[in-house]
Short mmCIF file of C-alpha atoms in Angstrom, two decimals:
data_model
loop_
_atom_site.label_atom_id
_atom_site.label_comp_id
_atom_site.label_asym_id
_atom_site.label_seq_id
_atom_site.Cartn_x
_atom_site.Cartn_y
_atom_site.Cartn_z
CA UNK A 582 0.02 -0.06 0.12
CA UNK A 583 1.07 3.56 -0.58
CA UNK A 584 1.35 6.31 2.09
CA UNK A 585 -1.61 8.13 3.50
CA UNK A 586 -3.72 9.80 0.71
CA UNK A 587 -5.86 12.73 0.74
CA UNK A 588 -9.78 12.43 0.50
CA UNK A 589 -10.13 14.42 -2.79
CA UNK A 590 -7.56 14.67 -5.64
CA UNK A 591 -7.85 16.86 -8.65
CA UNK A 592 -7.64 15.38 -12.24
CA UNK A 593 -6.39 16.73 -15.57
CA UNK A 594 -8.36 15.02 -18.35
CA UNK A 595 -7.64 14.04 -22.13
CA UNK A 596 -9.56 15.36 -25.06
CA UNK A 597 -10.18 13.60 -28.42
CA UNK A 598 -10.45 15.79 -31.54
CA UNK A 599 -12.33 13.34 -33.68
CA UNK A 600 -13.68 15.01 -36.99
CA UNK A 601 -17.19 14.67 -35.98
CA UNK A 602 -17.04 16.95 -33.02
CA UNK A 603 -18.26 20.60 -32.85
CA UNK A 604 -15.66 23.14 -33.66
CA UNK A 605 -13.84 25.42 -31.11
CA UNK A 606 -16.06 27.41 -28.62
CA UNK A 607 -19.18 25.87 -30.07
CA UNK A 608 -18.26 22.60 -28.36
CA UNK A 609 -18.96 22.08 -24.53
CA UNK A 610 -16.10 19.68 -24.66
CA UNK A 611 -13.86 22.46 -25.69
CA UNK A 612 -14.88 24.78 -23.09
CA UNK A 613 -14.66 22.21 -20.24
CA UNK A 614 -11.24 21.10 -21.50
CA UNK A 615 -9.89 24.60 -21.65
CA UNK A 616 -10.98 25.13 -18.02
CA UNK A 617 -9.61 21.69 -16.92
CA UNK A 618 -6.18 22.05 -18.76
CA UNK A 619 -5.70 25.85 -18.89
CA UNK A 620 -5.21 25.35 -22.57
CA UNK A 621 -6.52 27.75 -25.25
CA UNK A 622 -9.25 26.48 -27.45
CA UNK A 623 -8.43 26.45 -31.13
CA UNK A 624 -11.43 27.60 -33.11
CA UNK A 625 -11.05 25.71 -36.26
CA UNK A 626 -10.47 22.28 -34.48
CA UNK A 627 -13.15 19.97 -33.53
CA UNK A 628 -13.46 18.98 -29.89
CA UNK A 629 -15.45 15.65 -29.74
CA UNK A 630 -14.84 13.93 -26.47
CA UNK A 631 -13.61 14.72 -22.85
CA UNK A 632 -12.30 11.31 -21.21
CA UNK A 633 -12.20 10.93 -17.43
CA UNK A 634 -10.90 7.73 -16.38
CA UNK A 635 -7.94 5.17 -16.61
CA UNK A 636 -8.20 3.99 -20.23
CA UNK A 637 -4.75 4.11 -22.01
CA UNK A 638 -6.42 5.83 -25.15
CA UNK A 639 -7.26 8.98 -23.17
CA UNK A 640 -5.85 8.87 -19.52
CA UNK A 641 -6.49 11.20 -16.66
CA UNK A 642 -3.78 12.49 -14.56
CA UNK A 643 -3.60 13.33 -10.75
CA UNK A 644 -2.47 16.82 -10.43
CA UNK A 645 -0.16 17.54 -7.50
CA UNK A 646 -1.90 20.07 -5.26
CA UNK A 647 -0.07 22.94 -3.32
CA UNK A 648 0.19 21.07 -0.04
CA UNK A 649 1.61 18.02 -1.85
CA UNK A 650 -0.23 14.80 -3.05
CA UNK A 651 1.58 11.55 -2.17
CA UNK A 652 2.16 9.44 -5.16
CA UNK A 653 2.72 6.02 -3.76
CA UNK A 654 4.76 7.56 -0.86
CA UNK A 655 6.63 10.06 -2.94
CA UNK A 656 5.98 13.79 -2.05
CA UNK A 657 4.46 15.70 -4.93
CA UNK A 658 5.68 19.27 -5.87
CA UNK A 659 4.91 22.14 -3.74
CA UNK A 660 3.22 23.86 -6.65
CA UNK A 661 1.80 22.57 -10.02
CA UNK A 662 1.51 23.61 -13.58
CA UNK A 663 -1.10 21.85 -15.62
CA UNK A 664 0.46 22.80 -18.84
CA UNK A 665 3.86 21.73 -17.88
CA UNK A 666 2.40 18.28 -16.65
CA UNK A 667 3.49 17.86 -12.91
CA UNK A 668 1.26 14.85 -13.00
CA UNK A 669 1.11 11.09 -12.74
CA UNK A 670 -1.73 9.13 -14.54
CA UNK A 671 -4.54 8.06 -12.59
CA UNK A 672 -4.21 4.56 -13.65
CA UNK A 673 -0.57 4.44 -12.05
CA UNK A 674 -1.58 6.30 -9.01
CA UNK A 675 -4.44 3.84 -8.29
CA UNK A 676 -2.13 0.91 -8.80
CA UNK A 677 0.37 2.25 -6.28
CA UNK A 678 -2.55 3.11 -3.87
CA UNK A 679 -5.00 0.25 -4.57
CA UNK A 680 -7.11 1.14 -1.27
CA UNK A 681 -8.66 4.07 -2.91
CA UNK A 682 -11.01 1.98 -4.88
CA UNK A 683 -12.23 0.03 -1.92
CA UNK A 684 -12.31 -3.69 -1.14
CA UNK A 685 -15.25 -4.61 -3.20
CA UNK A 686 -13.96 -3.10 -6.47
CA UNK A 687 -10.53 -4.29 -5.82
CA UNK A 688 -11.75 -7.91 -5.60
CA UNK A 689 -13.98 -7.52 -8.63
CA UNK A 690 -12.01 -5.49 -10.99
CA UNK A 691 -8.56 -5.10 -9.32
CA UNK A 692 -6.79 -1.55 -8.75
CA UNK A 693 -8.42 0.39 -11.58
CA UNK A 694 -11.63 2.30 -12.35
CA UNK A 695 -14.25 -0.04 -13.89
CA UNK A 696 -16.01 2.92 -15.44
CA UNK A 697 -15.15 5.70 -17.99
CA UNK A 698 -16.86 9.11 -17.92
CA UNK A 699 -16.89 11.16 -20.99
CA UNK A 700 -18.59 14.36 -22.42
CA UNK A 701 -19.44 14.27 -26.07
CA UNK A 702 -20.07 17.31 -28.39
CA UNK A 703 -21.62 15.77 -31.68
CA UNK A 704 -21.84 17.94 -34.84
CA UNK A 705 -21.70 15.18 -37.40
CA UNK A 706 -23.02 11.83 -37.11
CA UNK A 707 -20.92 9.05 -35.49
CA UNK A 708 -20.46 5.52 -37.20
CA UNK A 709 -22.94 2.88 -37.25
CA UNK A 710 -21.42 0.87 -34.59
CA UNK A 711 -21.74 -1.76 -31.75
CA UNK A 712 -19.51 -2.71 -28.79
CA UNK A 713 -18.63 -6.50 -28.36
CA UNK A 714 -19.41 -8.53 -25.23
CA UNK A 715 -16.43 -9.72 -23.12
CA UNK A 716 -16.04 -13.02 -24.95
CA UNK A 717 -15.94 -11.34 -28.30
CA UNK A 718 -13.79 -8.50 -27.09
CA UNK A 719 -11.10 -10.89 -25.85
CA UNK A 720 -11.13 -12.61 -29.18
CA UNK A 721 -11.00 -9.30 -31.21
CA UNK A 722 -8.16 -7.82 -28.92
CA UNK A 723 -6.18 -10.95 -29.35
CA UNK A 724 -6.50 -11.01 -33.24
CA UNK A 725 -6.27 -7.26 -33.88
CA UNK A 726 -4.81 -5.42 -30.88
CA UNK A 727 -4.10 -2.35 -32.95
CA UNK A 728 -7.74 -1.93 -33.58
CA UNK A 729 -9.48 -3.41 -30.61
CA UNK A 730 -7.55 -1.83 -27.87
CA UNK A 731 -8.70 -4.03 -24.86
CA UNK A 732 -10.46 -7.13 -23.99
CA UNK A 733 -13.41 -5.80 -22.20
CA UNK A 734 -17.03 -5.14 -23.00
CA UNK A 735 -18.61 -1.60 -23.34
CA UNK A 736 -22.05 -1.30 -22.02
CA UNK A 737 -22.85 2.47 -22.05
CA UNK A 738 -25.36 5.21 -21.10
CA UNK A 739 -25.78 8.56 -22.82
CA UNK A 740 -27.43 11.41 -20.74
CA UNK A 741 -28.38 14.50 -22.75
CA UNK A 742 -27.05 17.80 -21.93
CA UNK A 743 -28.81 19.23 -24.89
CA UNK A 744 -31.48 17.95 -27.40
CA UNK A 745 -29.69 14.84 -28.54
CA UNK A 746 -30.43 12.65 -31.60
CA UNK A 747 -29.46 9.10 -32.06
CA UNK A 748 -30.09 6.11 -34.09
CA UNK A 749 -30.53 3.04 -31.77
CA UNK A 750 -31.67 -0.46 -32.08
CA UNK A 751 -33.64 -2.07 -34.93
CA UNK A 752 -37.15 -0.81 -35.75
CA UNK A 753 -40.05 -3.43 -34.94
CA UNK A 754 -41.33 -5.92 -37.53
CA UNK A 755 -44.87 -5.26 -36.27
CA UNK A 756 -46.37 -2.03 -34.92
CA UNK A 757 -49.12 -2.37 -32.33
CA UNK A 758 -51.83 0.24 -32.13
CA UNK A 759 -53.24 3.01 -34.51
CA UNK A 760 -50.94 5.62 -33.05
CA UNK A 761 -47.90 3.76 -34.24
CA UNK A 762 -48.92 3.13 -37.58
CA UNK A 763 -46.42 4.69 -40.30
CA UNK A 764 -47.98 7.33 -42.58
CA UNK A 765 -47.69 7.19 -46.36
CA UNK A 766 -48.70 10.28 -48.32
CA UNK A 767 -50.13 9.82 -51.81
CA UNK A 768 -52.00 11.98 -54.51
CA UNK A 769 -55.10 10.52 -55.94
CA UNK A 770 -57.77 11.74 -58.36
CA UNK A 771 -61.36 10.50 -58.11
CA UNK A 772 -65.13 11.57 -58.59
CA UNK A 773 -67.02 12.29 -55.67
CA UNK A 774 -70.20 13.80 -54.48
CA UNK A 775 -70.12 15.95 -51.22
CA UNK A 776 -71.58 18.85 -49.73
CA UNK A 777 -69.27 21.93 -49.75
CA UNK A 778 -69.23 22.60 -46.19
CA UNK A 779 -68.33 19.09 -45.39
CA UNK A 780 -65.37 18.96 -47.88
CA UNK A 781 -62.72 18.81 -45.28
CA UNK A 782 -64.40 16.09 -43.29
CA UNK A 783 -64.73 13.82 -46.20
CA UNK A 784 -63.78 10.02 -44.98
CA UNK A 785 -63.55 7.21 -47.41
CA UNK A 786 -62.90 3.52 -46.72
CA UNK A 787 -61.13 1.41 -49.30
CA UNK A 788 -59.93 -2.12 -49.62
CA UNK A 789 -57.30 -1.93 -52.06
CA UNK A 790 -54.91 0.89 -53.57
CA UNK A 791 -52.04 1.90 -55.49
CA UNK A 792 -49.33 0.28 -53.20
CA UNK A 793 -48.77 -3.14 -54.35
CA UNK A 794 -51.04 -5.19 -56.49
CA UNK A 795 -50.58 -8.12 -54.21
CA UNK A 796 -51.45 -6.31 -51.06
CA UNK A 797 -54.93 -5.78 -49.83
CA UNK A 798 -54.61 -3.20 -47.09
CA UNK A 799 -57.39 -1.61 -45.01
CA UNK A 800 -56.87 2.22 -44.87
CA UNK A 801 -58.37 5.58 -44.05
CA UNK A 802 -58.12 8.52 -46.26
CA UNK A 803 -58.38 12.04 -45.20
CA UNK A 804 -58.10 15.34 -47.18
CA UNK A 805 -54.92 17.12 -46.14
CA UNK A 806 -54.61 19.87 -48.58
CA UNK A 807 -56.57 22.45 -50.75
CA UNK A 808 -58.90 20.97 -53.26
CA UNK A 809 -59.00 22.30 -56.67
CA UNK A 810 -62.52 23.43 -57.49
CA UNK A 811 -63.82 22.98 -61.05
CA UNK A 812 -64.16 26.08 -63.06
CA UNK A 813 -67.63 27.57 -64.15
CA UNK A 814 -67.51 25.67 -67.51
CA UNK A 815 -67.15 22.47 -65.66
CA UNK A 816 -69.91 23.38 -63.11
CA UNK A 817 -72.27 24.12 -66.10
CA UNK A 818 -71.83 20.72 -67.23
CA UNK A 819 -72.06 19.11 -63.61
CA UNK A 820 -75.42 18.46 -62.46
CA UNK A 821 -76.37 19.08 -58.92
CA UNK A 822 -77.58 16.39 -56.83
CA UNK A 823 -81.17 17.33 -55.62
CA UNK A 824 -82.94 15.66 -52.49
CA UNK A 825 -86.52 16.60 -51.87
CA UNK A 826 -85.89 19.56 -54.13
CA UNK A 827 -82.92 20.90 -52.06
CA UNK A 828 -79.55 21.24 -53.83
CA UNK A 829 -77.07 19.44 -51.51
CA UNK A 830 -73.83 18.75 -53.39
CA UNK A 831 -71.82 18.88 -56.63
CA UNK A 832 -70.12 16.04 -58.34
CA UNK A 833 -66.49 17.15 -58.60
CA UNK A 834 -63.44 15.67 -59.97
CA UNK A 835 -60.93 16.41 -57.40
CA UNK A 836 -57.25 15.82 -56.72
CA UNK A 837 -56.82 14.80 -53.17
CA UNK A 838 -53.51 14.53 -51.18
CA UNK A 839 -54.24 11.95 -48.50
CA UNK A 840 -52.41 9.99 -45.67
CA UNK A 841 -52.57 6.36 -45.33
CA UNK A 842 -52.05 4.82 -41.85
CA UNK A 843 -51.20 1.36 -42.81
CA UNK A 844 -51.64 -1.59 -40.33
CA UNK A 845 -48.33 -3.49 -40.24
CA UNK A 846 -44.72 -3.18 -39.11
CA UNK A 847 -42.11 -0.50 -39.59
CA UNK A 848 -39.51 -2.98 -40.98
CA UNK A 849 -42.26 -4.16 -43.52
CA UNK A 850 -42.90 -0.57 -44.51
CA UNK A 851 -39.30 0.03 -45.05
CA UNK A 852 -39.35 -2.71 -47.65
CA UNK A 853 -42.66 -1.49 -49.20
CA UNK A 854 -42.03 2.34 -49.28
CA UNK A 855 -38.11 2.42 -49.65
CA UNK A 856 -37.70 1.00 -53.09
CA UNK A 857 -34.04 1.45 -52.94
CA UNK A 858 -33.68 -1.18 -50.17
CA UNK A 859 -35.13 -3.77 -52.22
CA UNK A 860 -32.87 -2.84 -55.14
CA UNK A 861 -29.97 -3.42 -52.90
CA UNK A 862 -30.92 -6.61 -51.06
CA UNK A 863 -33.03 -8.26 -53.90
CA UNK A 864 -36.86 -9.05 -54.19
CA UNK A 865 -36.50 -12.43 -52.44
CA UNK A 866 -35.05 -10.77 -49.33
CA UNK A 867 -37.87 -8.21 -49.44
CA UNK A 868 -40.65 -10.91 -49.89
CA UNK A 869 -39.12 -12.88 -46.96
CA UNK A 870 -39.73 -9.88 -44.63
CA UNK A 871 -43.29 -9.15 -45.95
CA UNK A 872 -44.12 -12.76 -45.42
CA UNK A 873 -42.85 -12.88 -41.79
CA UNK A 874 -44.95 -12.16 -38.76
CA UNK A 875 -44.65 -12.29 -35.01
CA UNK A 876 -46.42 -15.58 -35.08
CA UNK A 877 -43.32 -17.15 -36.69
CA UNK A 878 -41.44 -16.50 -33.44
CA UNK A 879 -38.55 -14.41 -32.27
CA UNK A 880 -35.81 -16.75 -33.77
CA UNK A 881 -37.22 -16.63 -37.26
CA UNK A 882 -37.71 -12.81 -37.03
CA UNK A 883 -34.17 -12.26 -35.94
CA UNK A 884 -32.86 -14.44 -38.70
CA UNK A 885 -34.78 -12.53 -41.31
CA UNK A 886 -33.65 -9.08 -40.05
CA UNK A 887 -30.02 -10.43 -40.04
CA UNK A 888 -30.31 -11.71 -43.62
CA UNK A 889 -31.61 -8.31 -44.77
CA UNK A 890 -29.13 -6.27 -42.74
CA UNK A 891 -26.14 -8.36 -43.77
CA UNK A 892 -27.22 -8.30 -47.36
CA UNK A 893 -27.43 -4.55 -47.37
CA UNK A 894 -24.15 -3.79 -45.43
CA UNK A 895 -22.21 -6.25 -47.78
CA UNK A 896 -23.50 -4.43 -50.88
CA UNK A 897 -20.75 -3.48 -53.35
CA UNK A 898 -19.70 0.14 -53.70
CA UNK A 899 -20.73 -0.14 -57.36
CA UNK A 900 -24.27 -0.93 -56.38
CA UNK A 901 -24.42 1.63 -53.52
CA UNK A 902 -23.06 4.35 -55.87
CA UNK A 903 -25.94 3.78 -58.12
CA UNK A 904 -28.80 3.45 -55.72
CA UNK A 905 -28.06 6.42 -53.13
CA UNK A 906 -28.48 9.01 -55.98
CA UNK A 907 -31.77 7.55 -56.81
CA UNK A 908 -33.03 7.68 -53.25
CA UNK A 909 -31.67 11.14 -52.70
CA UNK A 910 -33.34 12.31 -55.81
CA UNK A 911 -36.53 10.64 -54.83
CA UNK A 912 -36.65 12.33 -51.49
CA UNK A 913 -35.67 15.77 -52.88
CA UNK A 914 -38.67 15.49 -55.39
CA UNK A 915 -41.09 14.28 -52.68
CA UNK A 916 -39.90 17.06 -50.36
CA UNK A 917 -41.10 19.60 -53.03
CA UNK A 918 -44.63 18.13 -52.85
CA UNK A 919 -45.18 17.41 -49.22
CA UNK A 920 -43.51 17.36 -45.89
CA UNK A 921 -40.97 14.52 -45.45
CA UNK A 922 -40.95 12.26 -42.49
CA UNK A 923 -38.36 12.89 -39.82
CA UNK A 924 -36.41 9.88 -40.78
CA UNK A 925 -36.44 11.06 -44.42
CA UNK A 926 -35.00 14.30 -43.34
CA UNK A 927 -32.35 12.65 -41.29
CA UNK A 928 -31.31 10.59 -44.35
CA UNK A 929 -30.84 13.61 -46.39
CA UNK A 930 -28.79 15.02 -43.68
CA UNK A 931 -26.56 11.97 -43.31
CA UNK A 932 -25.90 11.68 -47.19
CA UNK A 933 -24.54 15.27 -47.11
CA UNK A 934 -22.18 14.26 -44.23
CA UNK A 935 -21.26 11.03 -45.86
CA UNK A 936 -21.99 10.93 -49.47
CA UNK A 937 -22.23 7.55 -51.00
CA UNK A 938 -22.11 5.66 -47.64
CA UNK A 939 -24.27 2.48 -47.14
CA UNK A 940 -25.18 3.89 -43.62
CA UNK A 941 -27.38 6.37 -45.48
CA UNK A 942 -29.81 3.68 -46.57
CA UNK A 943 -29.21 1.65 -43.27
CA UNK A 944 -30.66 4.58 -41.15
CA UNK A 945 -34.11 3.39 -42.33
CA UNK A 946 -33.67 0.10 -40.34
CA UNK A 947 -32.86 1.98 -36.88
CA UNK A 948 -34.98 3.65 -34.29
CA UNK A 949 -34.62 7.56 -34.37
CA UNK A 950 -34.40 8.50 -30.91
CA UNK A 951 -34.67 12.07 -29.83
CA UNK A 952 -33.70 12.91 -26.22
CA UNK A 953 -34.47 16.04 -24.29
CA UNK A 954 -32.00 17.49 -21.78
CA UNK A 955 -31.92 15.24 -18.74
CA UNK A 956 -33.10 12.09 -20.49
CA UNK A 957 -30.84 9.16 -21.01
CA UNK A 958 -30.67 5.88 -22.84
CA UNK A 959 -28.47 2.87 -22.23
CA UNK A 960 -26.93 0.59 -24.69
CA UNK A 961 -26.07 -3.07 -23.90
CA UNK A 962 -23.27 -4.98 -25.81
CA UNK A 963 -23.94 -6.05 -29.34
CA UNK A 964 -26.64 -3.29 -29.94
CA UNK A 965 -26.38 -1.16 -32.94
CA UNK A 966 -26.23 2.74 -32.62
CA UNK A 967 -25.16 5.91 -34.17
CA UNK A 968 -25.12 9.30 -32.27
CA UNK A 969 -26.34 12.04 -34.68
CA UNK A 970 -26.24 15.36 -32.99
CA UNK A 971 -26.09 17.11 -29.76
CA UNK A 972 -24.14 17.09 -26.37
CA UNK A 973 -24.22 14.47 -23.71
CA UNK A 974 -22.47 12.97 -20.66
CA UNK A 975 -21.73 9.51 -21.39
CA UNK A 976 -20.58 6.62 -19.05
CA UNK A 977 -19.55 3.15 -19.77
CA UNK A 978 -17.32 0.32 -18.72
CA UNK A 979 -13.82 0.93 -19.24
CA UNK A 980 -13.22 -0.14 -23.07
CA UNK A 981 -12.50 1.65 -26.33
CA UNK A 982 -13.78 -1.20 -28.48
CA UNK A 983 -15.92 -0.25 -31.38
CA UNK A 984 -16.91 -2.47 -34.37
CA UNK A 985 -17.96 -0.07 -37.23
CA UNK A 986 -19.95 -0.56 -40.55
CA UNK A 987 -21.23 2.66 -41.85
CA UNK A 988 -21.14 6.44 -41.77
CA UNK A 989 -17.45 6.51 -41.17
CA UNK A 990 -14.05 7.06 -42.88
CA UNK A 991 -12.53 4.69 -40.19
CA UNK A 992 -11.86 0.90 -40.58
CA UNK A 993 -14.94 -1.10 -41.04
CA UNK A 994 -15.54 -4.62 -39.94
CA UNK A 995 -18.87 -5.37 -41.62
CA UNK A 996 -18.63 -9.24 -41.12
CA UNK A 997 -18.08 -8.90 -37.38
CA UNK A 998 -20.70 -6.27 -36.98
CA UNK A 999 -23.29 -8.25 -38.90
CA UNK A 1000 -22.62 -11.58 -37.00
CA UNK A 1001 -22.35 -10.02 -33.38
CA UNK A 1002 -25.57 -8.12 -33.12
CA UNK A 1003 -28.61 -9.51 -31.05
CA UNK A 1004 -31.01 -8.27 -33.80
CA UNK A 1005 -33.57 -7.22 -31.04
CA UNK A 1006 -36.54 -5.30 -32.41
CA UNK A 1007 -37.84 -2.65 -30.08
CA UNK A 1008 -37.61 1.11 -29.24
CA UNK A 1009 -34.92 1.76 -26.49
CA UNK A 1010 -35.98 2.43 -22.94
CA UNK A 1011 -35.60 6.25 -22.16
CA UNK A 1012 -34.48 6.80 -18.58
CA UNK A 1013 -35.76 10.13 -17.22
CA UNK A 1014 -33.82 9.71 -13.98
CA UNK A 1015 -35.15 9.22 -10.45
CA UNK A 1016 -35.17 12.24 -8.06
CA UNK A 1017 -33.37 11.25 -4.88
CA UNK A 1018 -33.94 14.73 -3.46
CA UNK A 1019 -34.68 18.18 -4.67
CA UNK A 1020 -31.18 18.55 -5.93
CA UNK A 1021 -30.24 15.07 -7.04
CA UNK A 1022 -31.29 12.89 -10.09
CA UNK A 1023 -29.89 9.35 -10.28
CA UNK A 1024 -29.44 7.28 -13.42
CA UNK A 1025 -28.85 3.62 -12.63
CA UNK A 1026 -28.60 1.33 -15.79
CA UNK A 1027 -28.66 -2.37 -15.44
CA UNK A 1028 -24.76 -2.51 -15.67
CA UNK A 1029 -22.68 -3.34 -12.72
CA UNK A 1030 -19.71 -1.13 -13.66
CA UNK A 1031 -21.36 2.35 -13.29
CA UNK A 1032 -24.22 4.78 -12.34
CA UNK A 1033 -24.29 8.48 -12.80
CA UNK A 1034 -25.84 11.09 -10.54
CA UNK A 1035 -26.62 14.76 -11.43
CA UNK A 1036 -26.56 17.48 -8.89
CA UNK A 1037 -28.24 20.69 -9.72
CA UNK A 1038 -27.63 22.82 -6.61
CA UNK A 1039 -29.04 26.32 -6.24
CA UNK A 1040 -26.89 29.35 -5.10
CA UNK A 1041 -25.73 29.20 -1.37
CA UNK A 1042 -26.95 25.69 -0.85
CA UNK A 1043 -25.00 22.70 0.66
CA UNK A 1044 -25.62 19.01 0.20
CA UNK A 1045 -24.01 15.89 1.53
CA UNK A 1046 -23.11 12.93 -0.61
CA UNK A 1047 -23.04 9.84 1.44
CA UNK A 1048 -20.01 7.58 1.28
CA UNK A 1049 -20.13 4.65 -1.03
CA UNK A 1050 -18.04 1.50 -1.23
CA UNK A 1051 -16.42 2.33 -4.49
CA UNK A 1052 -14.46 5.24 -6.08
CA UNK A 1053 -16.11 8.21 -7.80
CA UNK A 1054 -15.15 11.02 -10.09
CA UNK A 1055 -16.99 14.43 -10.08
CA UNK A 1056 -17.28 16.69 -13.21
CA UNK A 1057 -18.31 20.30 -12.63
CA UNK A 1058 -20.24 21.60 -15.85
CA UNK A 1059 -21.32 24.93 -14.43
CA UNK A 1060 -21.24 27.07 -11.34
CA UNK A 1061 -18.67 27.78 -8.47
CA UNK A 1062 -18.35 26.40 -5.23
CA UNK A 1063 -16.39 24.06 -2.88
CA UNK A 1064 -16.04 20.39 -2.34
CA UNK A 1065 -15.31 19.02 1.11
CA UNK A 1066 -14.02 15.59 2.44
CA UNK A 1067 -12.75 14.80 5.87
CA UNK A 1068 -9.14 15.59 4.97
CA UNK A 1069 -9.41 18.04 2.22
CA UNK A 1070 -11.24 20.92 0.69
CA UNK A 1071 -11.21 22.10 -2.96
CA UNK A 1072 -12.59 25.24 -4.57
CA UNK A 1073 -14.47 24.13 -7.77
CA UNK A 1074 -15.77 25.54 -10.90
CA UNK A 1075 -16.61 24.94 -14.37
CA UNK A 1076 -14.32 22.24 -16.00
CA UNK A 1077 -12.93 20.88 -12.75
CA UNK A 1078 -12.69 17.19 -12.35
CA UNK A 1079 -11.94 15.52 -8.98
CA UNK A 1080 -11.58 11.92 -7.78
CA UNK A 1081 -12.91 10.75 -4.43
CA UNK A 1082 -11.60 7.39 -2.93
CA UNK A 1083 -14.20 4.63 -1.73
CA UNK A 1084 -15.83 5.35 1.57
CA UNK A 1085 -15.49 9.18 1.26
CA UNK A 1086 -18.39 11.44 2.37
CA UNK A 1087 -18.55 14.56 0.21
CA UNK A 1088 -20.08 17.89 1.00
CA UNK A 1089 -20.76 20.33 -1.96
CA UNK A 1090 -21.41 24.04 -1.19
CA UNK A 1091 -22.09 26.50 -3.96
CA UNK A 1092 -21.60 30.17 -4.33
CA UNK A 1093 -23.31 30.87 -7.71
CA UNK A 1094 -25.22 27.64 -8.13
CA UNK A 1095 -23.58 24.44 -9.69
CA UNK A 1096 -24.25 21.50 -11.84
CA UNK A 1097 -21.96 18.45 -11.02
CA UNK A 1098 -22.06 15.02 -12.45
CA UNK A 1099 -20.89 12.01 -10.29
CA UNK A 1100 -19.91 8.62 -11.84
CA UNK A 1101 -19.25 5.72 -9.60
CA UNK A 1102 -19.87 1.91 -9.52
CA UNK A 1103 -23.42 0.92 -9.66
CA UNK A 1104 -24.83 0.91 -6.10
CA UNK A 1105 -26.93 -2.19 -6.51
CA UNK A 1106 -23.66 -3.99 -7.62
CA UNK A 1107 -21.72 -2.75 -4.56
CA UNK A 1108 -24.49 -4.11 -2.30
CA UNK A 1109 -24.37 -7.45 -3.90
CA UNK A 1110 -20.81 -7.61 -3.73
CA UNK A 1111 -20.79 -6.66 -0.09
CA UNK A 1112 -23.35 -9.40 0.62
CA UNK A 1113 -21.13 -12.05 -1.15
CA UNK A 1114 -18.07 -10.96 1.01
CA UNK A 1115 -20.14 -11.55 4.19
CA UNK A 1116 -20.88 -15.08 3.23
#
């Protein structure tokens, strides 16, 4: 064991400048990193991710404080300069002082942080990706250590700081309930008798229509736009309908733009109404999707989806280069006539960011998720996703393993991605967080490595954060105040990051109000570990 250590230590963090990040001062990552490191923001550079943890790809460092921080028994400098780097890596420091993680974490994971906290500033879509489970991660790391940096899994949770968009998980085969029915807009000409004052309430039931000759689809039609009235000459030749001597209606030939809410599944409607998808995967694959139902069972549904997705992602560059222009041309033309769906508008955005990329078409297969600030979603291993735009706090198991297959200039591993996915078909669960008290919201995903708390503390308020059996890191995103432990006190402000050892009670006091995030080992897991140690 190392020498006695203080209750709180200050950290200097790493930044990642991936090309999808927001530029300069537009990036929350840039602003936090500048405060944390005392470095200037370069306006023309993207600032994508701030990393807080022990992973070698983006290590954090313990900064020697003025009174001296003991590094495994070695006294720190009397003063420190973050830019000059009077620091030791958090990973090395924990290895030399293993008691800081607590007995439970030490026994389960060893002398390290089992979680990694990040802040993301997303301007351009990230790749279509998934993270491997532990078994696959070990295999990939052994086979390609230069690509897959470690042998760990990477379940993760994204907590929105701003409005945040993502593609997450596959759409369902079947949609239950009228409210979930997809909408198809068409234009149709017909002769109809109606009273002028009832024009906009006209409802028509049909059994068949101009979708597919083989499809008998029950649908409701409603008028959604102006109806072109016949001119005077046409009216002269159009007899009025009279009932009991009263004129009640005209017979008009009208052009109606109407919406079809079709009973059926989202995946089926992608095949029906995105013809470019069928052009890529082939008619037989499309028919297989249309002929599948929930009655066939989960195993068959997953096999059908896997076949479709694999065929799509494996398409040749020649095929994709021919199909994507057709898709974009069709959507642009449609957009001139009517409002596009959110997913269609997203596809146009993605094509501008990644021209000619197969991920542009693949986006139709995923759930389009829009988080509001304070909402979170979690992603298990082997689940496909792609963050689109916005800023978030992200927490995960300590890993940097990413298997990519679209919307990226980086190395792709299509075969591995298509073979590793679970092919679950459901909308992801959105976590609103649970209010523990007026100032604390807790986010506890079903992963043992981590949880996140958000403290929104008004001016001149003090709160006590109880000691827990594992290590914690604190990130200040706004405000000013102080953080106290039994043996230390730190003045805190925007961009400050602090490490608190296991079993450390923390008091937060604010001067101007503060927003602070805490990441730590999942409390339920710590309780389970403690119970096992007692037996």
